[in-house]
Short mmCIF file of C-alpha atoms in Angstrom, two decimals:
data_model
loop_
_atom_site.label_atom_id
_atom_site.label_comp_id
_atom_site.label_asym_id
_atom_site.label_seq_id
_atom_site.Cartn_x
_atom_site.Cartn_y
_atom_site.Cartn_z
CA MET A 1 -30.06 127.67 265.16
CA LEU A 2 -28.19 125.40 262.80
CA TYR A 3 -31.20 124.60 260.63
CA ASP A 4 -31.83 128.32 260.15
CA GLN A 5 -28.25 128.69 258.91
CA MET A 6 -28.96 126.38 255.98
CA THR A 7 -29.84 127.86 252.62
CA GLN A 8 -33.29 127.14 251.21
CA LEU A 9 -31.66 124.82 248.68
CA GLU A 10 -30.04 122.83 251.50
CA LYS A 11 -33.36 122.63 253.36
CA ASP A 12 -35.01 121.37 250.16
CA ILE A 13 -32.30 118.72 249.85
CA LEU A 14 -32.83 117.62 253.46
CA GLN A 15 -36.58 117.30 252.95
CA GLU A 16 -36.17 115.51 249.63
CA LEU A 17 -33.64 113.20 251.26
CA MET A 18 -36.30 112.21 253.80
CA ASN A 19 -38.85 111.81 251.00
CA ILE A 20 -36.57 109.50 249.02
CA ILE A 21 -35.66 107.42 252.07
CA LEU A 22 -39.11 107.01 253.59
CA ALA A 23 -40.75 106.31 250.24
CA LYS A 24 -38.78 103.07 250.38
CA ALA A 25 -40.70 102.11 253.53
CA ALA A 26 -43.89 101.93 251.46
CA ASP A 27 -43.05 98.42 250.21
CA SER A 28 -42.86 97.14 253.77
CA PHE A 29 -46.20 98.73 254.65
CA ALA A 30 -47.67 97.23 251.49
CA ARG A 31 -46.65 93.74 252.60
CA ILE A 32 -48.46 94.25 255.90
CA SER A 33 -51.62 95.82 254.51
CA LYS A 34 -51.77 93.86 251.23
CA GLU A 35 -52.45 97.07 249.29
CA GLU A 36 -50.51 99.81 247.53
CA VAL A 37 -49.01 102.35 249.92
CA LEU A 38 -47.58 105.80 249.25
CA ILE A 39 -45.36 107.66 251.74
CA ASN A 40 -44.01 111.20 251.65
CA VAL A 41 -42.71 113.91 253.98
CA PRO A 42 -44.75 117.11 253.45
CA LYS A 43 -43.31 119.06 256.40
CA LEU A 44 -39.91 119.32 258.08
CA TYR A 45 -38.58 121.90 260.52
CA GLU A 46 -36.25 122.40 263.47
CA ALA A 47 -37.85 123.11 266.83
CA ASP A 48 -36.70 124.96 269.92
CA LYS A 49 -35.56 122.80 272.82
CA GLU A 50 -38.01 124.49 275.18
CA SER A 51 -41.07 123.80 273.03
CA ALA A 52 -39.94 120.82 270.96
CA LEU A 53 -42.81 118.46 271.71
CA GLU A 54 -45.40 120.89 273.06
CA GLU A 55 -47.14 121.37 269.72
CA LEU A 56 -47.20 117.65 269.02
CA PHE A 57 -48.56 116.76 272.44
CA ASN A 58 -51.22 119.47 272.46
CA ASP A 59 -52.45 119.47 268.87
CA ASN A 60 -52.19 115.82 267.87
CA ARG A 61 -53.41 114.34 271.15
CA ILE A 62 -50.56 111.88 271.25
CA GLU A 63 -51.43 108.59 272.92
CA VAL A 64 -48.34 106.43 272.31
CA ILE A 65 -44.66 107.19 271.71
CA ILE A 66 -42.10 104.73 270.33
CA GLN A 67 -38.46 105.65 270.89
CA SER A 68 -35.32 104.27 269.19
CA GLU A 69 -31.64 105.17 269.19
CA VAL A 70 -29.39 105.67 266.17
CA LYS A 71 -25.74 104.80 266.85
CA GLY A 72 -22.47 104.70 264.93
CA ASP A 73 -20.84 107.59 263.07
CA ILE A 74 -23.67 109.84 264.26
CA TYR A 75 -25.83 109.52 267.35
CA ALA A 76 -29.49 110.45 267.50
CA HIS A 77 -32.87 109.52 268.92
CA THR A 78 -36.03 108.92 266.92
CA LEU A 79 -39.52 109.34 268.33
CA ILE A 80 -42.62 108.26 266.45
CA LEU A 81 -45.80 109.70 267.92
CA PHE A 82 -49.24 108.19 267.45
CA SER A 83 -52.61 109.73 268.27
CA ASP A 84 -55.60 107.53 269.04
CA LYS A 85 -57.07 108.35 265.62
CA GLN A 86 -53.84 107.40 263.84
CA ILE A 87 -53.66 104.13 265.74
CA ARG A 88 -57.21 103.22 264.72
CA MET A 89 -56.48 104.02 261.07
CA PHE A 90 -53.33 101.89 261.04
CA GLU A 91 -55.30 99.07 262.66
CA ALA A 92 -58.01 99.31 260.01
CA ALA A 93 -55.47 99.31 257.18
CA CYS A 94 -53.09 96.66 258.50
CA LEU A 95 -54.91 94.31 260.86
CA LYS A 96 -58.16 93.84 258.91
CA THR A 97 -60.13 92.88 262.00
CA THR A 98 -62.63 94.59 264.28
CA THR A 99 -61.28 92.80 267.36
CA VAL A 100 -57.90 94.27 268.25
CA THR A 101 -56.20 93.32 271.51
CA ASN A 102 -53.66 95.49 273.31
CA LYS A 103 -50.95 93.00 272.37
CA MET A 104 -51.91 93.19 268.67
CA ARG A 105 -51.93 96.99 268.83
CA GLU A 106 -48.53 97.25 270.50
CA SER A 107 -47.01 94.72 268.10
CA LEU A 108 -48.32 96.74 265.14
CA LEU A 109 -46.95 100.03 266.49
CA LEU A 110 -43.55 98.47 267.16
CA GLU A 111 -43.51 97.03 263.64
CA ILE A 112 -44.36 100.44 262.16
CA SER A 113 -41.56 102.01 264.19
CA ASN A 114 -39.15 99.28 263.06
CA ILE A 115 -40.08 99.86 259.42
CA VAL A 116 -39.79 103.65 259.50
CA THR A 117 -36.67 103.90 261.68
CA GLY A 118 -34.98 100.93 260.01
CA THR A 119 -35.57 102.34 256.55
CA LEU A 120 -34.36 105.77 257.65
CA VAL A 121 -31.15 104.38 259.13
CA THR A 122 -30.37 101.99 256.27
CA HIS A 123 -30.77 104.50 253.45
CA LEU A 124 -29.36 107.49 255.34
CA ALA A 125 -26.21 105.42 255.87
CA ASP A 126 -26.11 104.51 252.19
CA ILE A 127 -26.70 108.02 250.84
CA LEU A 128 -24.40 109.82 253.28
CA LYS A 129 -21.77 107.03 253.18
CA ILE A 130 -21.67 106.59 256.96
CA ASN A 131 -21.85 103.65 259.35
CA ILE A 132 -24.98 103.85 261.52
CA TYR A 133 -27.50 101.39 262.90
CA GLY A 134 -30.76 101.55 264.82
CA SER A 135 -31.49 99.99 268.19
CA VAL A 136 -34.55 97.89 268.96
CA PRO A 137 -37.48 100.25 269.65
CA SER A 138 -38.49 100.82 273.24
CA ALA A 139 -41.70 99.41 274.62
CA PRO A 140 -44.59 101.77 273.82
CA ILE A 141 -44.65 104.81 276.10
CA TYR A 142 -48.22 105.84 276.89
CA ARG A 143 -49.21 109.50 277.03
CA THR A 144 -50.73 109.10 280.49
CA ALA A 145 -47.39 107.86 281.86
CA VAL A 146 -45.15 110.73 280.71
CA THR A 147 -45.26 114.50 280.29
CA GLU A 148 -43.62 116.52 277.57
CA ASN A 149 -41.20 118.06 280.07
CA ASP A 150 -40.23 114.64 281.43
CA LEU A 151 -39.53 113.33 277.94
CA VAL A 152 -37.48 116.36 276.95
CA LEU A 153 -35.46 116.10 280.16
CA ASP A 154 -34.87 112.38 279.78
CA LEU A 155 -33.61 112.75 276.21
CA ASP A 156 -31.46 115.85 276.80
CA LEU A 157 -33.18 117.35 273.79
CA THR A 158 -30.90 119.84 272.08
CA ARG A 159 -31.60 119.99 268.36
CA PRO A 160 -34.82 118.26 267.38
CA VAL A 161 -35.84 118.07 263.74
CA LEU A 162 -39.56 117.38 263.38
CA PHE A 163 -41.22 116.01 260.29
CA THR A 164 -44.57 114.62 259.26
CA VAL A 165 -44.74 111.21 257.59
CA ASN A 166 -47.79 111.03 255.31
CA THR A 167 -48.89 107.43 254.67
CA ILE A 168 -51.66 106.59 252.18
CA PHE A 169 -53.19 103.11 251.89
CA LYS A 170 -54.79 103.39 248.45
CA SER A 171 -57.30 100.51 248.33
CA SER A 172 -58.90 101.19 251.72
CA HIS A 173 -58.61 104.99 251.25
CA GLN A 174 -56.91 105.32 254.65
CA GLN A 175 -54.57 108.29 254.98
CA VAL A 176 -52.45 108.66 258.12
CA ASP A 177 -50.20 111.62 258.98
CA MET A 178 -47.90 110.64 261.84
CA SER A 179 -45.23 112.78 263.43
CA MET A 180 -41.62 111.66 263.70
CA VAL A 181 -38.91 113.49 265.62
CA LEU A 182 -35.19 113.17 264.95
CA ILE A 183 -33.13 114.37 267.90
CA PHE A 184 -29.44 115.27 267.50
CA ASP A 185 -26.99 116.95 269.82
CA ILE A 186 -25.20 119.90 268.23
CA PRO A 187 -22.00 118.09 267.07
CA ASN A 188 -23.99 115.30 265.42
CA LEU A 189 -26.38 117.69 263.68
CA GLU A 190 -23.34 119.57 262.35
CA LYS A 191 -21.98 116.28 260.99
CA VAL A 192 -25.25 115.58 259.18
CA MET A 193 -25.45 119.09 257.73
CA ASN A 194 -21.85 118.95 256.49
CA LEU A 195 -22.58 115.62 254.79
CA ILE A 196 -25.75 117.03 253.21
CA ARG A 197 -23.77 119.97 251.79
CA LYS A 198 -21.50 117.50 250.00
CA ILE A 199 -24.37 115.71 248.25
CA ASN A 200 -24.64 116.11 244.49
CA LYS A 201 -27.75 118.29 244.37
CA ARG A 202 -28.60 117.20 240.83
CA GLU A 203 -29.45 113.71 242.07
CA PHE A 204 -32.64 114.93 243.75
CA LYS A 205 -35.83 114.93 241.68
CA LEU A 206 -37.22 117.90 243.56
CA LEU A 207 -34.33 120.06 242.44
CA LEU A 208 -34.40 118.77 238.88
CA LYS A 209 -37.96 120.11 238.54
CA ASP A 210 -36.88 123.69 239.25
#
């Protein structure tokens, strides 16, 4: 697989790239929750097509999926997956009310998806010097309405890169680990990897510490 062909240094750069980009989403979360927010990416890996979402569906008890498209110089899908527990923790941190309607919940999840995907697209474009943009997120897809196999088939999943987005709301001591999936076809993943190989590795704090 392409990800396995990367050196460990290149994998570190890819993970640090995601850390740098998604850390910038913390300010947007802070405006919603009115408290300091920290975001990082502790885990990133490429998955097999045949089992891409199986682990996420089975282990994290996913309830809602938000899907977006990335278009332009590269094409990809993003999926953000929320378990019931994660949804409740985001509600507690961001909505500050014990009475949450379905409309409030869906609006919050769409806003979270907008923040994460929008930040990813904006700063990935800036760092890699490419022209890309994100589409409006889909309406929430509920776990009871779709199976993992259906989703994989619908998306023509070829090279998914999975990573965990760790979000900490400091004042309320809420910590949420949500899963995000980046889905590329082979040519587009090759484009991204070639661009990553051209990055000045000294610019990344992770590598400067070594």
